[in-house]
Amino acid sequence: MSESYRLVVDNERRAIARYRLAVANGEAINYSVLCRSIPCYRNTFAQVVKRWQAAGEPDTWPPPIDAEPVHEMRTTPTVAENATVQPSPDIYKAFLEFAKIHGLPIQASTQVAAQLEPPHKEKPKAPAFFTPKKFTRVAFLSDIHTPFENRLAVRVMFDFLADYKPDLVLMAGDVFDFLEISDFDKSPSRITTLQDEFDEGRYIIRAIDEICPNVDFLLGNHEDRLQRLINKNPGLFKLRSLDIKRAAELPEHWRVHPSQTHFKLGKLTALHGDIKGVKSAVHPARTLFQKLKRSCIFGHFHRFGNHLDTNYDGEIRGGFANGHLSDISRVTSWVTCPDWQEGLSTISLCEDGGFAVQQRLIVNGRLITEGKEYTL
């Protein structure tokens, strides 16, 4: 046996031994891995192809599979450790045939296999199609404080909602102010009656009902003043005329929820925001999110803000603070220039509970959103 042929046989023994070790260890071996293990395999398979073509020495090949593997030391590797070796088609065919003869598993190289396959005609690209999902469009309104509403901001809000066409309007509290029955001092410039508030708010109720009759009304801390008044005067218990739905002449199909209600919108919780234990906050969105430990949207603080949080499992949650629609010059008798912002929020709610919150800021009676300007 010539020395060159012995080299071929020894390398074939190494290949068989390497394969059997890989099978025992549950590895997947392909041509690139084989060449990184023993660099001279590529030359070996090249000689195998030539030998098959010449049909040389068929009686002594292939070598016995129980032969002891020959170990060699690699000093100057010819293939980078992380490189992907791409053999020519004829050598790759020899490699596949070699594995088939010895019953060895093989992980084919997709790039080389593509070279062996006949070329395919390029198919015309199909137009992109996105599976439609049902979204609910929710308008989130809070802190109008009738009869001290900002009429300009309210009318701009109506114009926007007429275009937005919400599926649900969530009135999240403090739609009425109820100053007359509050425990705070009353300014002479703000003296009205409870009936005046109900009468003033009637145009807001009618306009919202025309835009979207599907309304949920969450009572806020200002509406709760009426219930506190009743609680202090047992003679008023069960007086139907003091029911807020009847007193404010709300439409019968509107749903009214008591103070402190948490309204579930998929994975988002909506509430007024007057949580017990939280009197004030520099960053309301962050404060209430940390208090509730869930995604939430709320009003009460008259200040836009948001806070996002990614938990250990990679879930992104957030707190979203809504603005207000009141007239600052008439509501704030205790502070000159509060850190408040006017506006509303909208929520795109997916059928699987996913959501996106959009905060719509109104500045000086001007709302710019969705490529359009709303103003009077």
Short mmCIF file of N, CA, C and O in Angstrom, two decimals, residues 54-130:
data_model
loop_
_atom_site.label_atom_id
_atom_site.label_comp_id
_atom_site.label_asym_id
_atom_site.label_seq_id
_atom_site.Cartn_x
_atom_site.Cartn_y
_atom_site.Cartn_z
N ALA A 54 -11.22 6.34 -10.89
CA ALA A 54 -10.24 5.39 -11.44
C ALA A 54 -10.50 3.97 -10.98
O ALA A 54 -9.88 3.03 -11.50
N ALA A 55 -11.44 3.79 -9.99
CA ALA A 55 -11.73 2.47 -9.42
C ALA A 55 -10.45 1.79 -8.96
O ALA A 55 -10.22 0.60 -9.20
N GLY A 56 -9.60 2.53 -8.27
CA GLY A 56 -8.33 1.99 -7.84
C GLY A 56 -8.42 1.23 -6.53
O GLY A 56 -9.10 1.66 -5.59
N GLU A 57 -7.73 0.07 -6.43
CA GLU A 57 -7.61 -0.76 -5.24
C GLU A 57 -8.94 -0.98 -4.53
O GLU A 57 -9.10 -0.68 -3.36
N PRO A 58 -9.97 -1.50 -5.22
CA PRO A 58 -11.28 -1.66 -4.59
C PRO A 58 -11.30 -2.71 -3.49
O PRO A 58 -12.19 -2.71 -2.66
N ASP A 59 -10.30 -3.66 -3.49
CA ASP A 59 -10.34 -4.73 -2.51
C ASP A 59 -9.94 -4.27 -1.11
O ASP A 59 -10.22 -4.96 -0.14
N THR A 60 -9.25 -3.15 -0.98
CA THR A 60 -8.80 -2.71 0.35
C THR A 60 -9.56 -1.46 0.83
O THR A 60 -9.17 -0.85 1.83
N TRP A 61 -10.64 -1.12 0.14
CA TRP A 61 -11.40 0.08 0.55
C TRP A 61 -12.87 -0.23 0.50
O TRP A 61 -13.32 -0.95 -0.38
N PRO A 62 -13.65 0.21 1.47
CA PRO A 62 -13.33 1.08 2.61
C PRO A 62 -12.64 0.33 3.74
O PRO A 62 -12.73 -0.90 3.80
N PRO A 63 -12.00 1.01 4.61
CA PRO A 63 -11.32 0.35 5.72
C PRO A 63 -12.32 -0.22 6.70
O PRO A 63 -13.48 0.18 6.73
N PRO A 64 -11.92 -1.17 7.54
CA PRO A 64 -12.84 -1.75 8.53
C PRO A 64 -13.27 -0.68 9.54
O PRO A 64 -12.47 0.12 10.00
N ILE A 65 -14.57 -0.67 9.92
CA ILE A 65 -15.10 0.38 10.79
C ILE A 65 -14.68 0.20 12.24
O ILE A 65 -14.80 1.13 13.03
N ASP A 66 -14.20 -1.00 12.57
CA ASP A 66 -13.76 -1.20 13.95
C ASP A 66 -12.29 -0.85 14.13
O ASP A 66 -11.71 -1.12 15.19
N ALA A 67 -11.68 -0.29 13.09
CA ALA A 67 -10.27 0.07 13.22
C ALA A 67 -10.12 1.21 14.23
O ALA A 67 -10.99 2.05 14.38
N GLU A 68 -8.98 1.20 14.93
CA GLU A 68 -8.72 2.23 15.91
C GLU A 68 -8.51 3.58 15.22
O GLU A 68 -7.79 3.65 14.22
N PRO A 69 -9.12 4.66 15.71
CA PRO A 69 -8.89 5.97 15.07
C PRO A 69 -7.47 6.44 15.28
O PRO A 69 -6.84 6.17 16.30
N VAL A 70 -6.95 7.11 14.29
CA VAL A 70 -5.61 7.66 14.36
C VAL A 70 -5.71 9.11 14.79
O VAL A 70 -6.43 9.90 14.18
N HIS A 71 -5.02 9.47 15.87
CA HIS A 71 -5.06 10.84 16.37
C HIS A 71 -3.90 11.63 15.79
O HIS A 71 -2.82 11.10 15.57
N GLU A 72 -4.14 12.90 15.52
CA GLU A 72 -3.07 13.73 15.00
C GLU A 72 -3.12 15.08 15.69
O GLU A 72 -4.16 15.54 16.16
N MET A 73 -1.98 15.72 15.78
CA MET A 73 -1.87 17.04 16.38
C MET A 73 -1.98 18.09 15.29
O MET A 73 -1.29 17.99 14.27
N ARG A 74 -2.83 19.10 15.50
CA ARG A 74 -2.96 20.17 14.53
C ARG A 74 -2.13 21.35 15.00
O ARG A 74 -2.31 21.84 16.10
N THR A 75 -1.22 21.79 14.14
CA THR A 75 -0.37 22.92 14.51
C THR A 75 -0.77 24.18 13.77
O THR A 75 -0.80 25.25 14.33
N THR A 76 -1.09 24.05 12.50
CA THR A 76 -1.49 25.21 11.70
C THR A 76 -2.81 24.91 11.02
O THR A 76 -2.85 24.40 9.90
N PRO A 77 -3.92 25.16 11.69
CA PRO A 77 -5.22 24.87 11.09
C PRO A 77 -5.41 25.68 9.82
O PRO A 77 -5.06 26.85 9.76
N THR A 78 -6.00 25.03 8.84
CA THR A 78 -6.22 25.69 7.56
C THR A 78 -7.61 26.28 7.44
O THR A 78 -7.91 26.98 6.50
N VAL A 79 -8.50 25.98 8.42
CA VAL A 79 -9.87 26.49 8.37
C VAL A 79 -10.15 27.22 9.67
O VAL A 79 -9.86 26.70 10.74
N ALA A 80 -10.67 28.40 9.59
CA ALA A 80 -11.01 29.15 10.80
C ALA A 80 -12.06 28.39 11.59
O ALA A 80 -12.91 27.70 11.04
N GLU A 81 -12.02 28.53 12.93
CA GLU A 81 -12.91 27.78 13.80
C GLU A 81 -14.38 28.04 13.51
O GLU A 81 -15.21 27.17 13.60
N ASN A 82 -14.69 29.28 13.21
CA ASN A 82 -16.09 29.63 12.99
C ASN A 82 -16.46 29.76 11.52
O ASN A 82 -17.53 30.23 11.19
N ALA A 83 -15.54 29.37 10.63
CA ALA A 83 -15.79 29.54 9.21
C ALA A 83 -16.73 28.43 8.71
O ALA A 83 -16.76 27.34 9.24
N THR A 84 -17.47 28.71 7.69
CA THR A 84 -18.33 27.72 7.05
C THR A 84 -17.67 27.30 5.75
O THR A 84 -17.50 28.10 4.84
N VAL A 85 -17.28 26.03 5.69
CA VAL A 85 -16.55 25.52 4.53
C VAL A 85 -17.56 25.10 3.48
O VAL A 85 -18.50 24.38 3.76
N GLN A 86 -17.38 25.55 2.26
CA GLN A 86 -18.26 25.22 1.16
C GLN A 86 -17.48 24.42 0.12
O GLN A 86 -16.68 24.97 -0.63
N PRO A 87 -17.66 23.09 0.08
CA PRO A 87 -16.94 22.28 -0.91
C PRO A 87 -17.55 22.45 -2.29
O PRO A 87 -18.66 22.91 -2.45
N SER A 88 -16.78 22.05 -3.29
CA SER A 88 -17.33 22.04 -4.64
C SER A 88 -18.33 20.89 -4.75
O SER A 88 -18.29 19.94 -3.97
N PRO A 89 -19.26 20.96 -5.71
CA PRO A 89 -20.31 19.94 -5.79
C PRO A 89 -19.80 18.52 -5.90
O PRO A 89 -20.37 17.61 -5.31
N ASP A 90 -18.71 18.29 -6.67
CA ASP A 90 -18.24 16.91 -6.82
C ASP A 90 -17.69 16.37 -5.51
O ASP A 90 -17.92 15.21 -5.15
N ILE A 91 -16.93 17.17 -4.75
CA ILE A 91 -16.42 16.71 -3.46
C ILE A 91 -17.57 16.50 -2.48
O ILE A 91 -17.59 15.55 -1.69
N TYR A 92 -18.58 17.40 -2.54
CA TYR A 92 -19.69 17.26 -1.62
C TYR A 92 -20.48 15.99 -1.92
O TYR A 92 -20.96 15.30 -1.01
N LYS A 93 -20.61 15.63 -3.19
CA LYS A 93 -21.27 14.38 -3.54
C LYS A 93 -20.51 13.19 -2.97
O LYS A 93 -21.10 12.23 -2.47
N ALA A 94 -19.18 13.25 -3.04
CA ALA A 94 -18.36 12.18 -2.48
C ALA A 94 -18.55 12.11 -0.96
O ALA A 94 -18.61 11.02 -0.37
N PHE A 95 -18.64 13.25 -0.34
CA PHE A 95 -18.85 13.29 1.10
C PHE A 95 -20.17 12.64 1.47
O PHE A 95 -20.27 11.85 2.42
N LEU A 96 -21.24 12.95 0.72
CA LEU A 96 -22.54 12.36 1.00
C LEU A 96 -22.52 10.85 0.77
O LEU A 96 -23.09 10.07 1.54
N GLU A 97 -21.87 10.43 -0.31
CA GLU A 97 -21.79 8.99 -0.61
C GLU A 97 -21.01 8.27 0.48
O GLU A 97 -21.35 7.15 0.88
N PHE A 98 -19.95 8.87 0.96
CA PHE A 98 -19.13 8.28 2.02
C PHE A 98 -19.97 8.04 3.27
O PHE A 98 -19.92 6.98 3.91
N ALA A 99 -20.79 9.04 3.65
CA ALA A 99 -21.64 8.90 4.83
C ALA A 99 -22.71 7.84 4.60
O ALA A 99 -23.07 7.08 5.51
N LYS A 100 -23.22 7.75 3.37
CA LYS A 100 -24.26 6.78 3.07
C LYS A 100 -23.73 5.35 3.14
O LYS A 100 -24.39 4.45 3.67
N ILE A 101 -22.53 5.12 2.64
CA ILE A 101 -21.94 3.78 2.65
C ILE A 101 -21.78 3.26 4.06
O ILE A 101 -22.06 2.10 4.37
N HIS A 102 -21.34 4.15 4.98
CA HIS A 102 -21.07 3.73 6.34
C HIS A 102 -22.28 3.90 7.27
O HIS A 102 -22.17 3.71 8.48
N GLY A 103 -23.43 4.28 6.72
CA GLY A 103 -24.63 4.42 7.55
C GLY A 103 -24.51 5.51 8.60
O GLY A 103 -25.01 5.34 9.72
N LEU A 104 -23.86 6.61 8.24
CA LEU A 104 -23.63 7.68 9.21
C LEU A 104 -24.62 8.83 8.97
O LEU A 104 -24.93 9.16 7.82
N PRO A 105 -25.12 9.47 10.06
CA PRO A 105 -26.05 10.60 9.89
C PRO A 105 -25.31 11.81 9.35
O PRO A 105 -24.12 11.98 9.57
N ILE A 106 -26.06 12.67 8.68
CA ILE A 106 -25.44 13.85 8.10
C ILE A 106 -26.41 15.01 8.13
O ILE A 106 -27.62 14.83 7.96
N GLN A 107 -25.89 16.20 8.41
CA GLN A 107 -26.67 17.43 8.37
C GLN A 107 -26.24 18.17 7.11
O GLN A 107 -25.14 18.69 7.03
N ALA A 108 -27.12 18.21 6.12
CA ALA A 108 -26.76 18.76 4.83
C ALA A 108 -26.56 20.26 4.91
O ALA A 108 -27.21 20.95 5.68
N SER A 109 -25.64 20.75 4.11
CA SER A 109 -25.42 22.19 4.00
C SER A 109 -26.40 22.75 2.99
O SER A 109 -26.41 22.34 1.84
N THR A 110 -27.26 23.64 3.41
CA THR A 110 -28.30 24.16 2.52
C THR A 110 -27.70 24.95 1.38
O THR A 110 -28.24 24.94 0.27
N GLN A 111 -26.56 25.62 1.63
CA GLN A 111 -25.97 26.41 0.56
C GLN A 111 -25.42 25.51 -0.54
O GLN A 111 -25.58 25.78 -1.72
N VAL A 112 -24.76 24.42 -0.15
CA VAL A 112 -24.21 23.50 -1.15
C VAL A 112 -25.33 22.74 -1.83
O VAL A 112 -25.31 22.51 -3.03
N ALA A 113 -26.33 22.34 -1.05
CA ALA A 113 -27.45 21.62 -1.65
C ALA A 113 -28.12 22.48 -2.72
O ALA A 113 -28.58 21.97 -3.73
N ALA A 114 -28.17 23.77 -2.46
CA ALA A 114 -28.76 24.66 -3.46
C ALA A 114 -27.95 24.66 -4.74
O ALA A 114 -28.50 24.81 -5.83
N GLN A 115 -26.60 24.47 -4.60
CA GLN A 115 -25.76 24.43 -5.79
C GLN A 115 -26.03 23.17 -6.61
O GLN A 115 -25.88 23.17 -7.82
N LEU A 116 -26.42 22.08 -5.93
CA LEU A 116 -26.63 20.81 -6.62
C LEU A 116 -27.98 20.76 -7.31
O LEU A 116 -28.19 19.97 -8.21
N GLU A 117 -28.96 21.57 -6.81
CA GLU A 117 -30.29 21.53 -7.38
C GLU A 117 -30.35 22.36 -8.66
O GLU A 117 -29.62 23.34 -8.80
N PRO A 118 -31.22 22.00 -9.57
CA PRO A 118 -31.35 22.80 -10.79
C PRO A 118 -31.94 24.16 -10.45
O PRO A 118 -32.70 24.30 -9.50
N PRO A 119 -31.57 25.17 -11.18
CA PRO A 119 -32.06 26.51 -10.89
C PRO A 119 -33.58 26.59 -11.07
O PRO A 119 -34.15 25.97 -11.96
N HIS A 120 -34.22 27.33 -10.17
CA HIS A 120 -35.66 27.49 -10.23
C HIS A 120 -35.98 28.87 -10.81
O HIS A 120 -35.25 29.83 -10.60
N LYS A 121 -37.07 28.91 -11.51
CA LYS A 121 -37.52 30.20 -12.02
C LYS A 121 -38.03 31.05 -10.87
O LYS A 121 -38.69 30.56 -9.97
N GLU A 122 -37.67 32.30 -10.89
CA GLU A 122 -38.09 33.21 -9.83
C GLU A 122 -39.59 33.41 -9.89
O GLU A 122 -40.15 33.76 -10.94
N LYS A 123 -40.25 33.17 -8.76
CA LYS A 123 -41.69 33.33 -8.70
C LYS A 123 -42.05 34.80 -8.50
O LYS A 123 -41.34 35.53 -7.81
N PRO A 124 -43.12 35.23 -9.07
CA PRO A 124 -43.54 36.63 -8.86
C PRO A 124 -43.91 36.84 -7.39
O PRO A 124 -44.49 35.98 -6.75
N LYS A 125 -43.53 37.99 -6.87
CA LYS A 125 -43.80 38.29 -5.47
C LYS A 125 -45.28 38.58 -5.26
O LYS A 125 -45.91 39.34 -6.02
N ALA A 126 -45.83 37.92 -4.23
CA ALA A 126 -47.23 38.13 -3.92
C ALA A 126 -47.39 39.42 -3.12
O ALA A 126 -46.49 39.82 -2.38
N PRO A 127 -48.50 40.09 -3.25
CA PRO A 127 -48.72 41.31 -2.45
C PRO A 127 -48.81 40.98 -0.97
O PRO A 127 -49.30 39.91 -0.59
N ALA A 128 -48.30 41.88 -0.13
CA ALA A 128 -48.34 41.66 1.31
C ALA A 128 -49.79 41.71 1.80
O ALA A 128 -50.60 42.51 1.32
N PHE A 129 -50.08 40.83 2.76
CA PHE A 129 -51.43 40.80 3.33
C PHE A 129 -51.30 40.65 4.83
O PHE A 129 -50.57 39.78 5.32
N PHE A 130 -51.94 41.51 5.57
CA PHE A 130 -51.90 41.48 7.02
C PHE A 130 -53.26 41.03 7.54
O PHE A 130 -54.30 41.56 7.15
#
